[in-house]
Coordinates of C-alpha atoms in Angstrom, one line a residue:
X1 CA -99.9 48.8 -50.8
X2 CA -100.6 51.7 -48.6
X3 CA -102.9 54.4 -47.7
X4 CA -103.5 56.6 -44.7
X5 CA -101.8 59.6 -42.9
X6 CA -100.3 58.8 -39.8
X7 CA -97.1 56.5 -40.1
X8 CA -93.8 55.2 -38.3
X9 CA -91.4 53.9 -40.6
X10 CA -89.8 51.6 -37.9
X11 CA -92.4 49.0 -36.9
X12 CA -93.0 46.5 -33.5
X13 CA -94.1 43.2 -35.5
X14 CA -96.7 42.7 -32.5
X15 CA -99.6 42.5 -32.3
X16 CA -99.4 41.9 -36.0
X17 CA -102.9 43.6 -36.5
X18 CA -101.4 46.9 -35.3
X19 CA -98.2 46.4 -37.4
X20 CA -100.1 45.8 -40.6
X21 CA -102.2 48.8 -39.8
X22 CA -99.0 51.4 -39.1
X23 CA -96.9 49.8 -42.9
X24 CA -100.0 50.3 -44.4
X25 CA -100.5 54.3 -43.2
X26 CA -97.3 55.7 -45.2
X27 CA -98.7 56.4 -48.5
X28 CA -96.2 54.5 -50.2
X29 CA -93.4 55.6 -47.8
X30 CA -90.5 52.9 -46.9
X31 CA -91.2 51.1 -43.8
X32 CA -90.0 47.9 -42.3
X33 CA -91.5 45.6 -39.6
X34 CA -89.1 44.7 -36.9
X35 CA -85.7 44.8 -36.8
X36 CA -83.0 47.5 -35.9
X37 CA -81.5 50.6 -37.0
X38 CA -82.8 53.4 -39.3
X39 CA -85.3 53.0 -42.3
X40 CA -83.2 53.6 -45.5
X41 CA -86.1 52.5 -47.9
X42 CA -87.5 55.7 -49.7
X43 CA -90.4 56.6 -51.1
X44 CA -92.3 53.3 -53.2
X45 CA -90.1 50.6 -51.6
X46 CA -89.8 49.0 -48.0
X47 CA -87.8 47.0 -46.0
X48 CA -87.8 43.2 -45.0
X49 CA -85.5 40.7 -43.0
X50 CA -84.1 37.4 -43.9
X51 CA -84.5 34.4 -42.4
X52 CA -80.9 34.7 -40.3
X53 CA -80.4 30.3 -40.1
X54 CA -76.8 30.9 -41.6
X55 CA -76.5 34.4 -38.8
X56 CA -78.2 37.6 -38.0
X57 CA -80.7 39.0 -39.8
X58 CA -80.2 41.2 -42.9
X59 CA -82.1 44.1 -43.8
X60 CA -83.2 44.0 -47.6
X61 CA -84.4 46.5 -49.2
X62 CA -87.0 46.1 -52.0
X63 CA -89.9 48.2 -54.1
X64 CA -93.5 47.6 -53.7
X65 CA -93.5 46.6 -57.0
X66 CA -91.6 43.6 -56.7
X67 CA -94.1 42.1 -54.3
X68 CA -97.1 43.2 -55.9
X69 CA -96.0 41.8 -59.1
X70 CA -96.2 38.6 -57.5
X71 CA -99.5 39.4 -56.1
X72 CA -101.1 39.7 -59.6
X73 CA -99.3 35.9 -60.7
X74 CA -100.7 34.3 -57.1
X75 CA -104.4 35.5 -57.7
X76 CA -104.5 34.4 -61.1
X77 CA -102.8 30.7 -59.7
X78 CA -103.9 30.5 -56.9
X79 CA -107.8 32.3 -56.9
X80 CA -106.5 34.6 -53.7
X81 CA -109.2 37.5 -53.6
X82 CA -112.2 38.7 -52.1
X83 CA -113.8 36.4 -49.9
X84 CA -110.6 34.0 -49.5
X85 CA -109.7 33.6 -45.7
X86 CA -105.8 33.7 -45.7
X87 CA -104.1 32.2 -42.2
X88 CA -100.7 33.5 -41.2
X89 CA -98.9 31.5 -38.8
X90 CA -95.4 33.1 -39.2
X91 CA -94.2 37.0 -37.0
X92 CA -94.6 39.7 -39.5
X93 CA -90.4 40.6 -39.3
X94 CA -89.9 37.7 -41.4
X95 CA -90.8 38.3 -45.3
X96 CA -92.7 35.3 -45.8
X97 CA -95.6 36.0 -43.1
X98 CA -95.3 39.8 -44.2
X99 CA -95.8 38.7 -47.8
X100 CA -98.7 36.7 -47.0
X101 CA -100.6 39.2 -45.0
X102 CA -100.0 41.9 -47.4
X103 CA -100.5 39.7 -50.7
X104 CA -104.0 38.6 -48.9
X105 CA -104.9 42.5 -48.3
X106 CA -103.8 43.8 -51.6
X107 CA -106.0 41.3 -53.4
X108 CA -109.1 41.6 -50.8
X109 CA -108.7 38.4 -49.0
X110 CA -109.6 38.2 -45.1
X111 CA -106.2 37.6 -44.0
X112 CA -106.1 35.9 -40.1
X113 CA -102.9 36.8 -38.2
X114 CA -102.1 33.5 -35.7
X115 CA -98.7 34.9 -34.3
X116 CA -98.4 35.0 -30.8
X117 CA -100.9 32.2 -30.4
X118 CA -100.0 28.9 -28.9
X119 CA -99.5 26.2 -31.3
X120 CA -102.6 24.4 -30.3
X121 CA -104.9 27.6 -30.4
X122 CA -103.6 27.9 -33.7
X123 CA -104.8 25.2 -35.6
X124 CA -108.1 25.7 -33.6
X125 CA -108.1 28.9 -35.1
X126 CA -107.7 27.3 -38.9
X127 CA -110.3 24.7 -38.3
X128 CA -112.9 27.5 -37.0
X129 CA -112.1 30.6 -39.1
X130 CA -112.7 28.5 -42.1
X131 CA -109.5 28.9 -43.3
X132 CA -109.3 28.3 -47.3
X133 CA -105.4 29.5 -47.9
X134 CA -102.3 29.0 -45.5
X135 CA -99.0 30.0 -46.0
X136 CA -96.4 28.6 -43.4
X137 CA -93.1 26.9 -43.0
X138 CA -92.8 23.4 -42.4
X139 CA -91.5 24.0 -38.8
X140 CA -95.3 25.8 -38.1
X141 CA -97.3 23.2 -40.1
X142 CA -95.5 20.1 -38.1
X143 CA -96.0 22.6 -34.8
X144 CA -99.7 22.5 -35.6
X145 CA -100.6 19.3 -37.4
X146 CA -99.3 17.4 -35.0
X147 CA -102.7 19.1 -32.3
X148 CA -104.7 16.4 -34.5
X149 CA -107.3 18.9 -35.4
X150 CA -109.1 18.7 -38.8
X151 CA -108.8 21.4 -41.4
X152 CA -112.1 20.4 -43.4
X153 CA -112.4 23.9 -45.6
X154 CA -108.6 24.3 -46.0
X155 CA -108.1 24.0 -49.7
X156 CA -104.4 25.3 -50.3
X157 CA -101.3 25.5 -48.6
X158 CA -98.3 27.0 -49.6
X159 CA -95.4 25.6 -48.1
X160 CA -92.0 28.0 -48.1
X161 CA -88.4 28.4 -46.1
X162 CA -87.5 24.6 -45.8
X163 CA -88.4 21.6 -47.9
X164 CA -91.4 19.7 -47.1
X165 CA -90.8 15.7 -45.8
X166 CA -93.0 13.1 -46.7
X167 CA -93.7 12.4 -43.4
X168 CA -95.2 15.5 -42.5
X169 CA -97.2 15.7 -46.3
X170 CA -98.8 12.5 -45.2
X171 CA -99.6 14.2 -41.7
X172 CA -100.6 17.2 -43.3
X173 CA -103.1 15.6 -45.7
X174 CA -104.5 14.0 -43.0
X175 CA -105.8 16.4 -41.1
X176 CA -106.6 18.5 -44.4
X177 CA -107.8 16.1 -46.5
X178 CA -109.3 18.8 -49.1
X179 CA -106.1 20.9 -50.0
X180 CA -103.6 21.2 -52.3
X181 CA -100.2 21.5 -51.7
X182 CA -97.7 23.5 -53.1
X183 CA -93.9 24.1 -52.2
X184 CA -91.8 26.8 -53.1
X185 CA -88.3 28.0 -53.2
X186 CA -87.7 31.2 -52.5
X187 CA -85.6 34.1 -50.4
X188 CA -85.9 37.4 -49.4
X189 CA -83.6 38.8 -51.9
X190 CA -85.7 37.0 -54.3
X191 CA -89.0 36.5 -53.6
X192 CA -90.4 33.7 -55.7
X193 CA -87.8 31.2 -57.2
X194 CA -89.5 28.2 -58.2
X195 CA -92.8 26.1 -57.3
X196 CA -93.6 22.9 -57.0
X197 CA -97.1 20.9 -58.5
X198 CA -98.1 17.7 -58.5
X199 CA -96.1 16.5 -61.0
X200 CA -92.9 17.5 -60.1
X201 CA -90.3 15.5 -58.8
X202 CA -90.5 14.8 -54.4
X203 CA -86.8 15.4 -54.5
X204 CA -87.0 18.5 -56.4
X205 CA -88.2 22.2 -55.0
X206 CA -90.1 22.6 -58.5
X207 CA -89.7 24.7 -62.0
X208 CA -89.4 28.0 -61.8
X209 CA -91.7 30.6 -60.6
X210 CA -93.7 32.2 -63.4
X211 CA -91.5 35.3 -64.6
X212 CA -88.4 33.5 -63.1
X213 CA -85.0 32.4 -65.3
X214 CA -83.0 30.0 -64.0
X215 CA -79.1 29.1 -65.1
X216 CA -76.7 26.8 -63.6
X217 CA -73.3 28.2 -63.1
X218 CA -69.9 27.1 -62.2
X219 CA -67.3 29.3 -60.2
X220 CA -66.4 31.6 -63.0
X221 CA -69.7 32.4 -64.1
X222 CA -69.8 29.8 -67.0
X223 CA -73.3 28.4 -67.9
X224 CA -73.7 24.2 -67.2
X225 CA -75.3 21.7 -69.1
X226 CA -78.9 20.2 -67.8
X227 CA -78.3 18.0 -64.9
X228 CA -74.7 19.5 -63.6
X229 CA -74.4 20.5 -59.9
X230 CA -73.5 24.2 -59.5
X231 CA -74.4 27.7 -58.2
X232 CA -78.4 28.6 -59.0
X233 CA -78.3 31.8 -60.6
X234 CA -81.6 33.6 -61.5
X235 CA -83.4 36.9 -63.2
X236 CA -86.9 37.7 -62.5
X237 CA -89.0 41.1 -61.9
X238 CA -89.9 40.0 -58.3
X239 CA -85.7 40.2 -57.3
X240 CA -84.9 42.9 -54.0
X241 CA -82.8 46.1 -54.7
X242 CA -79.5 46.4 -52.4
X243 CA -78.8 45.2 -48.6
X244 CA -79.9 48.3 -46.0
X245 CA -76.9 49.5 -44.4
X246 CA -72.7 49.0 -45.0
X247 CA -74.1 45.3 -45.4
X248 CA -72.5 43.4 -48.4
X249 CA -74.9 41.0 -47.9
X250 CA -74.4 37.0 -48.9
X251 CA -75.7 37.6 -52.5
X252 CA -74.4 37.9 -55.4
X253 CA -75.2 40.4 -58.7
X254 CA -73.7 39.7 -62.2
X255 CA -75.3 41.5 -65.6
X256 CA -78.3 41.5 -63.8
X257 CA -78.9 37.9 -62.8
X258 CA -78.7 37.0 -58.8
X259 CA -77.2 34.3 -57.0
X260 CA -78.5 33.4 -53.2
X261 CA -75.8 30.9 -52.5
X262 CA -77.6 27.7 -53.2
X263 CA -75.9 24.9 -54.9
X264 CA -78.5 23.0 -57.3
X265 CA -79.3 21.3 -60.5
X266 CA -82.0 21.8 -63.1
X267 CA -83.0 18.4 -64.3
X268 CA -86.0 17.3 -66.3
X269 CA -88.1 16.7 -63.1
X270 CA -87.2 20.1 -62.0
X271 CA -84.8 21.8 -59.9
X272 CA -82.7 19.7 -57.4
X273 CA -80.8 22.0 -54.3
X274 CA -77.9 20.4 -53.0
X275 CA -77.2 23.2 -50.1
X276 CA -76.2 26.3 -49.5
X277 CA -72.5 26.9 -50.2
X278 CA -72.6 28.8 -46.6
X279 CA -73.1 25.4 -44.9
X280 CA -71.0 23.0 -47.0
X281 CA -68.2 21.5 -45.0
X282 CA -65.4 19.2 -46.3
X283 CA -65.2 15.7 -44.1
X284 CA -62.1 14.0 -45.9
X285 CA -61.2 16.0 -48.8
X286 CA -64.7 15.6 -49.9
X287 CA -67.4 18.2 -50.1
X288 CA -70.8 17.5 -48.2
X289 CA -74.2 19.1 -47.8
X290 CA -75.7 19.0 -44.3
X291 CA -79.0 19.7 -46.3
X292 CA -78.7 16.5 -48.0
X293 CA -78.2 14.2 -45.0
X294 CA -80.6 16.2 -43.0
X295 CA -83.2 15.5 -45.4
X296 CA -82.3 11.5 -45.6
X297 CA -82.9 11.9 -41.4
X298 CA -85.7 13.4 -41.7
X299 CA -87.2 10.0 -43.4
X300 CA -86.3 7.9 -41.5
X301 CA -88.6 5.8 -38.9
X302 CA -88.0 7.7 -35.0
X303 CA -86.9 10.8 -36.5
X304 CA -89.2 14.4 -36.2
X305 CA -86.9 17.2 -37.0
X306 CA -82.8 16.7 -38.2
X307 CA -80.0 18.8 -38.3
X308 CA -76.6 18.0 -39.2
X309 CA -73.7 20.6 -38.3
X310 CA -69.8 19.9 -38.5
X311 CA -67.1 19.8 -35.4
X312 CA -63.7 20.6 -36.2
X313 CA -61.6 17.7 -36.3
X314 CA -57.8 17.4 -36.7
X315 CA -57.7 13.9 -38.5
X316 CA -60.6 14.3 -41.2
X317 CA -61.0 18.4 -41.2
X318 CA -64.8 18.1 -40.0
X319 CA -66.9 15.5 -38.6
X320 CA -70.4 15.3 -38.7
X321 CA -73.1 15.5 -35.6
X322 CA -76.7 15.1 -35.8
X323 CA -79.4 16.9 -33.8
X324 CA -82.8 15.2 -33.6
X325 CA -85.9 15.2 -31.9
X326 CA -88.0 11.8 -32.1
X327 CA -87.9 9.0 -30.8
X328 CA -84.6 7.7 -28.5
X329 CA -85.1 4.3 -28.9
X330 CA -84.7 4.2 -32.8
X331 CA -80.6 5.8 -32.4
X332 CA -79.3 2.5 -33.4
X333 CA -81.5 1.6 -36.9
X334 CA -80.9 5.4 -37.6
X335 CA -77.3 5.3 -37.2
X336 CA -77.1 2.1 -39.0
X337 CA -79.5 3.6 -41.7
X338 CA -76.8 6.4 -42.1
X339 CA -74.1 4.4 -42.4
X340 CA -75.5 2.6 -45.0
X341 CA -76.1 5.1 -46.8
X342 CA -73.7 7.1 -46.5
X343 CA -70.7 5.5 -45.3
X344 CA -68.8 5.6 -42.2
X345 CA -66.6 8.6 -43.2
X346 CA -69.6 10.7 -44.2
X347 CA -72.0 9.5 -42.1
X348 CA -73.1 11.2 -38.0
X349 CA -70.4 10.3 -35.5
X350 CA -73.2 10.8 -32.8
X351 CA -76.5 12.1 -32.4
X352 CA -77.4 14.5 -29.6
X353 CA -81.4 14.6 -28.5
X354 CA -83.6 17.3 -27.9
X355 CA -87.0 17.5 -27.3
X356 CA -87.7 21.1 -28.1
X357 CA -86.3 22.6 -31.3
X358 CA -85.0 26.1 -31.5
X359 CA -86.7 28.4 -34.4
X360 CA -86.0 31.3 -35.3
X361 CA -89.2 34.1 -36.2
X362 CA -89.2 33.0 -39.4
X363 CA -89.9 29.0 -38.2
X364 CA -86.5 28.3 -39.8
X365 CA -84.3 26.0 -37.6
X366 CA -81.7 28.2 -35.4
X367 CA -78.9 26.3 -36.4
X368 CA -76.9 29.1 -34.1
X369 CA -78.1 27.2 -31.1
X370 CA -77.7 23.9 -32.5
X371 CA -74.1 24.8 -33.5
X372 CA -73.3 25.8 -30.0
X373 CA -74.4 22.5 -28.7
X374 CA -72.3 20.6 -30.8
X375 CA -69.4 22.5 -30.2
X376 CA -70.3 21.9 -26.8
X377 CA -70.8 18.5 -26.8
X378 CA -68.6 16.1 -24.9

C-alpha cells in the first residue's frame, strides 16, 4: 500500500490528494490521516478513525493486510481495476472514504477525491468525470442526488455507515438509472461485516461479507437460535488489531470473535440490526431502539432525514423526541403515523425541525448536536 521516501506519520486529511500522496510515501510505515495525538501504528499497519455518532472519535489501529485482503474480494465482486473511475465523496479521516481511495489505488483504479467540494459541484463532478464506482454514505448520496443531475455511466454504488431508505433508492436510481446498488454493514474495527444484493431482504443490511462468520449471542456469550434478537458477534481476516492509546474502546474480544455493539438477528432473508446497545433507552420498563423508529420516520411522506434521541423523564425513565428535516406541514399525519405504530408510550412526544442537519466527517448524523437540542428543548 505504500512506496516512496519522504513521509509524516501524522497526516492533514486536506486536500485529500496531498494526504493520499504523504500515507502512501512510508514504505509500509504506520500512518494515520487526521486526528490527534502520536502515531502508535508500527511498521506494516496504520491507523484510522471511527465514525464518532455515539462520541469522539477513536483511533484504531489495523495492518495493511486487513484492508488489502478486502481489496482482492472487491475486485473480484465488484470488477474495481485499471481503468475504473472511483468517486470519493467522504474526508479521508474517516475509514470508509480512506478505504475507498486506497482500495481504488491498490487495484489501479482512477480514484476522484470530491471532499471539500460543494454538494452541487459534486455530483457535477460524477456526471462529468464519468464516474463508474462510488462509495458514499447515505447522508452524501441524499446531499447530492437531491442537485437533480444525471449519473448516465455510474454503474455501481456502494452504500456504507447508515442504512439506505427507500426513498432515497428510488431517488438514487433515478438520477443513475444504470447502477447497481449494494449496501453494507460495516465498522472500523471490522471492516466488512455483511453486504447486501438484490435478493436480500429491504429490512435486512445483507449476509455476511465473504470471509466473514457471524453468531448471535446473548449476554453471557451463549450462541442463539436463527431468528433470536441478541448481540452480533463476528470472525473474519479483515477485523482491526487494538484501540491506539489508553482507549478501551466500545468493542468487545472473546476467543477471537468481535462484538461492535450492535443488537441484530440472522434470519433467512439475512441479517436484521435492531441498534446499537449504546443508544438503547428504556421508555416504561421496556427496551427501545432509536434506530428502529428512526428508520419507520424516515418512510414516511414529509420526512427527509429522522433522528430519535431520549429526554430524561421522571414518570416513564425516558421519553422519546424526534428531529426531522422535511416538510412542516405533514407533523400531524407523522405523528399520527407514529402513534399508530408504535403506540402512545413508545411513540415521539414532539418533533423539533431543522432545516440543515449536522454530519459528522464521516456523513454520519452528529447525534451530539442533536442530543444537545433536545436536552434543550422547551
Amino acid at each position: 500500500m505504500s512506496h516512496g521516501a519522504a513521509f509524516a506519520p501524522e497526516v492533514a486529511d486536506r486536500p485529500g490528494g496531498t494526504a493520499l500522496v504523504a500515507a502512501l510515501a512510508g514504505q509500509g510505515a504506520g500512518f494515520r490521516i487526521g486526528g490527534e495525538g502520536a502515531v502508535e501504528a508500527g511498521s506494516g499497519c496504520f491507523e484510522t478513525l471511527t465514525g464518532g455518532s455515539l462520541g469522539g472519535a477513536r483511533r484504531v489501529v489495523r495492518s495493511q493486510g486487513s484492508w488489502l485482503a478486502s481489496f482482492a474480494v472487491n475486485a473480484r465482486l465488484f470488477g474495481i481495476g485499471p481503468g475504473v473511475r472511483v468517486a470519493v465523496p467522504g474526508r479521508l479521516s474517516q475509514s470508509l472514504a480512506l478505504y475507498a481511495a486506497l482500495e481504488g489505488l491498490a487495484l489501479g483504479a482512477c480514484v476522484h477525491l470530491l471532499d471539500g467540494l460543494r454538494v452541487d459541484r459534486m455530483a457535477r463532478a460524477v456526471a462529468e468525470r464519468g464516474t463508474h464506482v462510488i462509495y458514499a454514505t447515505p447522508v452524501h448520496l441524499a446531499q447530492m442526488v437531491a442537485c437533480g443531475v444525471v449519473w448516465p455511466d455510474l454503474r455501481l454504488v456502494l452504500v456504507g455507515g447508515a442504512k439506505l431508505e427507500a426513498g432515497l433508492r428510488v431517488a438514487l436510481m433515478a438520477v443513475a438509472p444504470g447502477a447497481e446498488v449494494r449496501e453494507f454493514y460495516g465498522a472500523a474495527e471490522a471492516s466488512f461485516i455483511t453486504l447486501a444484493g438484490p435478493g436480500d431482504g429491504a429490512e435486512t443490511v445483507g449476509r455476511p461479507y465473504p470471509g466473514v462468520e457471524l453468531r448471535i449471542r446473548d449476554g453471557e456469550g451463549r450462541d442463539l437460535p436463527a431468528g433470536a434478537v441478541g448481540q452480533v458477534w463476528l470472525r473474519s481476516p479483515y477485523v482491526f488489531q487494538r484501540y491506539a492509546g489508553d482507549d478501551p474502546g466500545s468493542a468487545r474480544w472473546h476467543e477471537g470473535w468481535l462484538c461492535v455493539g450492535e443488537i441484530g438477528a440472522l434470519t433467512p432473508a439475512g441479517l436484521v440490526l435492531r441498534g446499537r446497545a449504546g443508544r438503547m433507552v428504556t421508555v416504561a420498563g421496556q427496551n427501545v431502539f432509536p434506530e428502529e423508529i428512526e428508520r419507520f420516520l424516515a418512510g414516511l411522506p414529509g420526512v427527509e432525514r429522522a433522528a430519535v434521541l431520549a429526554r430524561a423523564d421522571g414518570l416513564r425513565g425516558h421519553v422519546l423526541m424526534a428531529v426531522l428535516t422535511g416538510d412542516r406541514a405533514c407533523e400531524g399525519e407523522i405523528m399520527a403515523a407514529a402513534r399508530a405504530r408504535l403506540g402512545a408510550t413508545l411513540a415521539p412526544r414532539r418533533v423539533i425541525w431543522r432545516q440543515d442537519w449536522p454530519v459528522l466527517g464521516s456523513g454520519k448524523t452528529d447525534l451530539g448536536v442533536l442530543q444537545r437540542e433536545v436536552d434543550a428543548w422547551r
